[in-house]
Amino acid sequence: MIEPGTRHYDLGQKGIDIFSDMVCGDMALSANSYGWYASTSNMIVTTDFTREENLLIWRYYYKVIALSNNVINSFGGNDAIPATSAARHSLAQAKAYRAYAYFYLAQFFQRAYDPSQPILPYNDGQTISFAKVPASQIYDLIERDLTQAVDFLDDFTPTSKQQFSKHVAKGLLAYTYAAMGNYPDAKILSEEIINSGAYPLTTRGQLAFPGLGSGFNDVNTPSWMWGYDLTVDMGQQLLNWWGQVDYFTYSYQFAGDRKTIDTNLLALIPATDIRRSQFGTSGVTNRMPINKFFDPARVGNSQQVITTDLVFMRIEEFYLLSAESAAKSGDETTAKLRLKELLAIRLSGGLTEAEAYVDPLTGDNLKQVIYNQTRIEMWGEGKSYLAQKRNQATITRGTSHVFRANQAFAYDSDEMSFQIPQTEMNNNSLITDQN
């Protein structure tokens, strides 16, 4: 048995973000010295249920579910409505976490959304099924949990961004609706988050070094909705997301396991777009995100105790999800508006260049551009895999991958979803097949 937290890619959600970014191909393993992600990049993990990476993902989310159920039951179970606001807030946190875990399990372990397909064991703290239940039952629970969390958190002011706010719960619910193909409701929630005014767009300076406030390393960045503040007293070192991705941290990125942007995706970013400068252009750091994610000291391999923070969700996701949902709902006006607002900051020509690019787009071309912009904007943040499945896309890898370069993978191919782990199959006689 793998001891939790001992493997150098067992990093909770941020570690899983790396797995998913590599599987969808936007993050290339372009040098492989230590082998941590060789089987992920080579699509062995997603086709071989004996690989430990499947177990790490499965175990992480089911542990979140078990802990959430304990808290929910301590308040009286799924139907409880606590009398005090403090109790409602605590219950809402637990329900949002349970929904979050089931949402990601459904994304990773089902090839494509099919409400009738049995996909996962089910445990809501009161009803338990060791056999797989239909996806509809999983999604119904996610929707109920997040809807109640939004309601219970309406009067809650988080004391830190690691807590769920009503906006973060709405964000997860918007992602859930989009994954189900319910784009009208995904658009409504995305628009509510944007129109709340709680989170301004990331500034041009913040998007890439040497801009003011750049680095995607500070949880206090106003556009961040959900994140984690890493501090010196936590003693975080190599076994951390930054220890895998940041060249300026004591890291595998510096030492020889290079994670870079896929060459085909990089080619989609015009020279006038500030996001192109997020990536190195020569030498060892070529195509590394050295100007997007970095320790502010910017000395290679130097940050040993990690104090750079972790981002889980930011406002740009919902400009893009609103645009995607609007385009898929036939509201191209809103889709173009949200896309132009985003690009006006990123393109050197501002709104004029954004309008010239976006206004002529219609139909499938508009949808494709929104999808491409999602991949560019959210590179390295664990959202491209979700977007590939929503958009039913086939991705052709570029030349920058050590493994499977120039090969194409459809969103619903065997290689694009993870495997129910061997341990679960061995110990649960009610699961006899993969999804």
XYZ file of C-alpha atoms in Angstrom:
435
model
C 0.000 0.000 0.000
C 1.227 3.478 -0.861
C 1.558 5.690 2.194
C -0.470 8.870 1.555
C 1.640 11.928 0.871
C 4.905 10.077 0.343
C 4.973 9.969 -3.435
C 6.337 13.079 -5.096
C 3.292 13.486 -7.296
C 0.778 12.762 -4.510
C -0.041 16.430 -3.965
C -3.804 16.558 -3.513
C -5.774 18.638 -5.979
C -2.761 20.444 -7.410
C -1.001 17.150 -8.078
C -4.100 15.883 -9.854
C -4.135 19.116 -11.863
C -0.739 18.119 -13.264
C -2.001 14.617 -14.128
C -4.982 16.032 -16.005
C -3.003 18.753 -17.787
C -0.596 16.092 -19.031
C -3.276 13.638 -20.093
C -5.063 16.255 -22.194
C -1.697 17.163 -23.686
C -1.522 20.896 -22.982
C 1.288 20.338 -20.467
C 4.131 18.500 -22.169
C 6.679 16.406 -20.344
C 9.575 17.559 -22.501
C 12.415 16.000 -20.502
C 12.151 12.945 -18.277
C 15.015 12.527 -15.811
C 13.238 11.243 -12.690
C 10.245 9.482 -14.192
C 7.455 10.789 -11.972
C 5.166 11.611 -14.882
C 6.476 9.242 -17.544
C 3.516 6.869 -17.285
C 1.027 9.733 -17.220
C 2.479 11.470 -20.255
C 2.798 8.139 -22.067
C -0.909 7.356 -21.422
C -0.036 4.183 -19.521
C -1.786 5.323 -16.336
C -5.095 5.856 -18.108
C -5.016 2.423 -19.756
C -3.557 0.302 -16.931
C -5.571 -0.056 -13.734
C -2.520 -1.344 -11.820
C -0.769 2.039 -11.967
C -0.631 3.752 -8.585
C -1.619 7.158 -9.983
C -5.192 5.895 -10.410
C -5.266 4.912 -6.748
C -3.883 8.286 -5.622
C -6.684 10.106 -7.416
C -9.422 7.699 -6.327
C -8.289 7.635 -2.708
C -7.890 11.405 -2.426
C -11.437 12.214 -3.515
C -13.083 9.397 -1.580
C -11.237 10.541 1.531
C -12.679 14.029 1.005
C -16.119 12.437 0.656
C -15.710 10.367 3.840
C -14.579 13.362 5.886
C -17.390 15.485 4.475
C -19.945 12.824 5.348
C -18.677 12.765 8.928
C -19.230 16.505 9.241
C -22.637 16.386 7.531
C -23.794 13.575 9.820
C -22.600 15.502 12.866
C -25.134 18.194 11.945
C -27.952 15.686 11.524
C -27.473 14.366 8.005
C -28.312 15.423 4.495
C -31.666 17.015 5.272
C -30.541 18.988 8.327
C -31.109 22.722 8.432
C -29.102 24.044 11.393
C -30.610 26.803 13.485
C -27.544 29.051 13.631
C -25.768 30.737 10.778
C -22.386 29.439 11.981
C -23.643 25.859 11.843
C -25.172 26.405 8.399
C -21.864 27.769 7.158
C -19.975 24.722 8.456
C -22.479 22.330 6.935
C -22.251 24.204 3.635
C -18.464 23.832 3.595
C -18.789 20.057 4.013
C -21.457 19.745 1.322
C -19.422 21.832 -1.102
C -16.369 19.641 -0.489
C -18.386 16.475 -1.039
C -19.775 17.843 -4.290
C -16.324 18.958 -5.407
C -14.934 15.452 -4.862
C -17.758 13.691 -6.688
C -17.548 16.188 -9.557
C -13.896 15.438 -10.193
C -14.381 11.686 -9.789
C -17.092 11.818 -12.437
C -14.864 13.797 -14.793
C -11.864 11.525 -14.425
C -13.514 8.108 -14.349
C -16.225 8.458 -17.002
C -15.224 8.753 -20.646
C -18.117 11.007 -21.607
C -21.223 12.246 -19.826
C -23.950 9.615 -19.968
C -26.480 9.930 -17.133
C -27.557 6.293 -17.398
C -24.077 4.751 -17.172
C -23.081 3.298 -13.777
C -19.765 4.962 -12.940
C -18.908 5.177 -9.217
C -19.646 3.718 -5.780
C -21.920 6.039 -3.838
C -21.867 7.192 -0.229
C -23.790 10.220 0.991
C -23.314 9.323 4.640
C -26.708 7.646 4.849
C -27.109 5.657 1.656
C -24.149 3.513 0.626
C -23.692 1.538 -2.573
C -20.456 -0.350 -3.143
C -21.678 -1.126 -6.638
C -21.412 1.598 -9.240
C -24.480 3.836 -9.461
C -25.638 5.729 -12.563
C -23.978 9.047 -13.289
C -27.374 10.707 -12.832
C -27.341 9.764 -9.135
C -23.856 11.235 -8.703
C -24.754 14.445 -10.496
C -28.039 14.782 -8.578
C -26.082 14.711 -5.314
C -23.544 17.231 -6.615
C -26.337 19.579 -7.689
C -28.223 19.262 -4.380
C -25.103 19.786 -2.301
C -23.924 22.834 -4.207
C -27.377 24.408 -4.436
C -27.733 24.166 -0.666
C -24.165 25.361 -0.129
C -24.866 28.481 -2.201
C -27.992 29.124 -0.124
C -26.341 28.552 3.249
C -23.285 30.657 2.340
C -25.283 33.670 1.196
C -24.505 35.556 4.434
C -21.007 34.099 4.905
C -17.820 36.140 4.599
C -14.787 33.850 4.333
C -11.842 34.612 6.598
C -9.473 33.119 4.014
C -9.648 32.065 0.383
C -9.186 28.415 1.298
C -12.812 28.448 2.476
C -15.755 28.092 0.153
C -17.629 31.289 -0.559
C -21.006 31.310 -2.245
C -19.219 32.370 -5.432
C -16.871 29.383 -5.373
C -19.816 27.057 -4.760
C -21.623 28.696 -7.685
C -18.508 28.202 -9.785
C -18.429 24.485 -9.101
C -22.134 24.262 -9.849
C -21.588 26.115 -13.137
C -18.889 23.602 -14.069
C -21.263 20.779 -13.144
C -24.064 22.099 -15.352
C -21.634 22.605 -18.235
C -20.325 19.045 -17.876
C -23.943 17.852 -18.124
C -24.588 19.969 -21.213
C -26.906 22.299 -19.294
C -25.397 25.446 -20.754
C -28.227 27.897 -19.999
C -27.832 27.324 -16.246
C -24.028 27.286 -16.497
C -24.240 30.691 -18.175
C -26.620 32.105 -15.535
C -24.300 31.128 -12.681
C -21.175 32.338 -14.476
C -22.841 35.682 -15.105
C -23.903 35.942 -11.462
C -20.304 35.453 -10.360
C -19.036 38.067 -12.818
C -21.769 40.574 -12.033
C -21.257 40.251 -8.274
C -18.259 42.542 -8.690
C -16.387 40.561 -6.054
C -13.449 39.717 -8.291
C -11.802 42.010 -10.852
C -10.052 40.558 -13.880
C -6.345 39.860 -13.561
C -4.460 42.942 -14.742
C -2.087 42.914 -17.707
C 0.814 43.439 -15.313
C -0.196 40.471 -13.179
C -0.359 38.145 -16.173
C 3.384 37.876 -16.845
C 6.766 38.893 -15.468
C 8.033 41.593 -15.202
C 4.590 43.087 -14.727
C 3.531 44.546 -11.387
C 2.078 41.805 -9.181
C 2.944 39.017 -11.630
C 3.700 35.450 -10.666
C 0.400 33.650 -9.978
C 1.927 33.098 -6.555
C -0.106 35.212 -4.116
C -3.507 34.181 -2.765
C -4.289 37.851 -2.140
C -4.446 38.543 -5.877
C -7.933 40.075 -6.246
C -8.919 37.873 -9.209
C -8.314 34.676 -7.214
C -11.554 33.232 -5.863
C -10.259 30.082 -4.178
C -6.697 29.327 -3.187
C -4.330 28.346 -0.413
C -1.838 30.501 1.472
C 1.416 28.601 2.003
C 3.483 29.926 4.908
C 6.955 29.274 6.304
C 5.654 27.458 9.384
C 4.023 24.787 7.167
C 7.482 23.647 6.114
C 6.445 22.852 2.550
C 9.429 21.858 0.424
C 10.005 19.664 -2.642
C 6.844 17.581 -2.173
C 4.581 20.320 -3.465
C 3.084 21.545 -6.746
C 5.772 24.238 -6.890
C 8.397 21.506 -6.485
C 7.188 20.020 -9.755
C 6.432 23.082 -11.913
C 8.523 26.099 -10.860
C 12.067 26.461 -12.210
C 12.897 28.933 -9.422
C 11.891 26.569 -6.608
C 14.054 23.662 -5.462
C 12.306 21.453 -7.940
C 12.131 18.681 -10.496
C 11.403 21.390 -13.055
C 14.935 22.716 -12.504
C 16.531 19.300 -12.068
C 15.331 17.685 -15.277
C 11.628 16.749 -15.338
C 10.609 19.606 -17.598
C 6.956 20.588 -17.846
C 6.344 22.913 -20.754
C 3.525 24.215 -22.917
C 2.602 22.037 -25.876
C 4.055 23.461 -29.086
C 0.725 23.340 -30.922
C -0.964 25.300 -28.139
C 1.879 27.816 -27.989
C 1.465 28.395 -31.725
C -2.118 29.550 -31.089
C -0.906 32.503 -28.991
C -0.145 35.565 -31.152
C 2.932 37.698 -30.547
C 0.672 40.574 -29.457
C -0.738 38.503 -26.564
C 0.974 39.053 -23.180
C 0.347 35.400 -22.320
C 2.892 34.297 -24.907
C 5.563 35.902 -22.728
C 4.545 33.674 -19.799
C 6.776 30.992 -21.323
C 10.537 30.859 -21.793
C 11.921 31.144 -25.296
C 15.385 29.556 -25.204
C 17.737 27.143 -23.499
C 16.746 24.921 -20.618
C 13.683 27.038 -19.812
C 12.303 27.015 -23.365
C 8.486 26.842 -23.155
C 8.571 26.539 -19.323
C 6.082 28.830 -17.514
C 8.928 30.866 -16.000
C 7.010 34.147 -16.275
C 3.626 32.821 -15.116
C 4.461 30.672 -12.085
C 7.586 31.692 -10.196
C 9.150 32.342 -6.831
C 9.591 36.137 -6.715
C 13.337 35.809 -6.019
C 13.672 34.331 -9.542
C 16.870 32.422 -8.809
C 16.892 28.946 -10.316
C 16.339 26.092 -7.832
C 16.447 28.474 -4.863
C 13.094 28.473 -3.014
C 13.480 25.605 -0.542
C 10.737 26.399 1.973
C 7.750 27.177 -0.204
C 5.721 30.287 0.522
C 4.309 30.847 -2.957
C 0.581 30.144 -2.887
C -1.738 27.734 -4.700
C -4.573 28.842 -6.990
C -7.696 26.678 -7.350
C -10.150 29.067 -9.027
C -10.117 32.592 -10.452
C -12.601 34.898 -12.112
C -11.303 34.430 -15.668
C -12.702 30.897 -15.636
C -16.219 32.281 -15.552
C -15.729 34.861 -18.276
C -14.633 31.932 -20.421
C -17.309 29.540 -19.152
C -19.978 32.205 -19.670
C -18.702 32.758 -23.207
C -18.664 29.016 -23.906
C -22.111 28.463 -22.408
C -23.567 31.456 -24.204
C -22.161 30.353 -27.563
C -23.552 26.860 -27.059
C -26.923 28.323 -26.065
C -27.194 30.499 -29.155
C -26.355 33.793 -27.396
C -23.352 34.864 -29.442
C -23.657 38.485 -28.282
C -22.852 37.588 -24.684
C -20.201 35.105 -25.782
C -18.376 37.763 -27.785
C -18.760 40.396 -25.058
C -17.119 38.246 -22.393
C -14.366 37.098 -24.743
C -13.565 40.666 -25.781
C -13.437 41.844 -22.163
C -10.841 39.177 -21.466
C -8.755 39.700 -24.600
C -8.757 43.497 -24.364
C -6.415 43.130 -21.381
C -4.235 40.471 -22.971
C -3.720 41.869 -26.477
C -1.332 44.776 -26.955
C -3.896 46.506 -29.170
C -6.449 46.458 -26.370
C -10.143 46.519 -27.130
C -9.583 47.542 -30.757
C -7.547 44.420 -31.458
C -9.948 42.257 -29.430
C -12.946 43.533 -31.409
C -11.215 42.998 -34.733
C -10.476 39.417 -33.766
C -13.739 38.444 -32.078
C -16.503 40.323 -33.904
C -16.285 38.332 -37.183
C -16.513 34.987 -35.365
C -19.723 32.957 -35.530
C -20.954 29.417 -34.990
C -18.359 26.679 -34.622
C -15.498 29.115 -35.213
C -16.566 31.158 -32.205
C -16.888 28.039 -30.046
C -13.451 26.834 -31.137
C -11.820 30.159 -30.298
C -13.416 30.194 -26.836
C -12.128 26.671 -26.232
C -8.649 27.641 -27.423
C -8.659 30.722 -25.209
C -9.647 28.574 -22.222
C -6.644 26.321 -22.834
C -4.296 29.312 -23.198
C -5.630 31.236 -20.215
C -5.794 28.317 -17.814
C -2.528 26.594 -18.771
C -1.069 24.759 -15.785
C -4.176 25.293 -13.614
C -5.914 21.961 -14.166
C -8.880 23.174 -16.213
C -7.968 22.135 -19.759
C -8.977 18.492 -19.218
C -12.462 19.573 -18.139
C -12.720 21.833 -21.185
C -11.655 19.077 -23.566
C -14.426 16.808 -22.301
C -17.064 19.567 -22.431
C -16.066 20.479 -25.959
C -15.747 16.852 -27.087
C -12.395 17.759 -28.579
C -9.649 15.740 -30.179
C -6.202 17.048 -29.253
C -3.140 16.472 -31.404
C 0.039 16.720 -29.377
C 2.882 18.886 -30.614
C 6.564 18.100 -30.897
C 7.496 19.039 -27.325
C 6.410 15.753 -25.695
C 8.900 13.017 -24.810
C 6.051 10.528 -25.232
C 3.344 10.243 -27.891
C 4.381 13.409 -29.736
C 2.277 14.235 -32.824
C -0.412 11.718 -31.816
C -4.091 12.607 -31.562
C -6.482 11.601 -28.763
C -10.243 12.043 -28.751
C -11.942 13.182 -25.547
C -13.737 9.833 -25.110
C -10.859 7.523 -26.023
C -9.608 4.967 -23.513
C -6.455 7.030 -22.993
C -8.404 10.099 -21.863
C -10.051 8.757 -18.702
C -8.520 7.205 -15.621
C -8.971 3.604 -14.470
C -10.798 2.364 -11.390
C -7.737 1.242 -9.420
C -6.693 -2.346 -8.945
C -7.062 -2.097 -5.167
C -10.736 -1.152 -5.512
C -11.355 -3.927 -8.023
C -9.644 -6.491 -5.772
C -11.471 -5.458 -2.597
C -14.896 -4.626 -3.982
C -16.531 -7.656 -5.576
C -19.430 -5.496 -6.827
C -17.191 -3.717 -9.324
C -16.175 -6.073 -12.114
C -15.503 -3.725 -15.054
C -14.085 -0.361 -16.011
C -16.147 2.518 -17.336
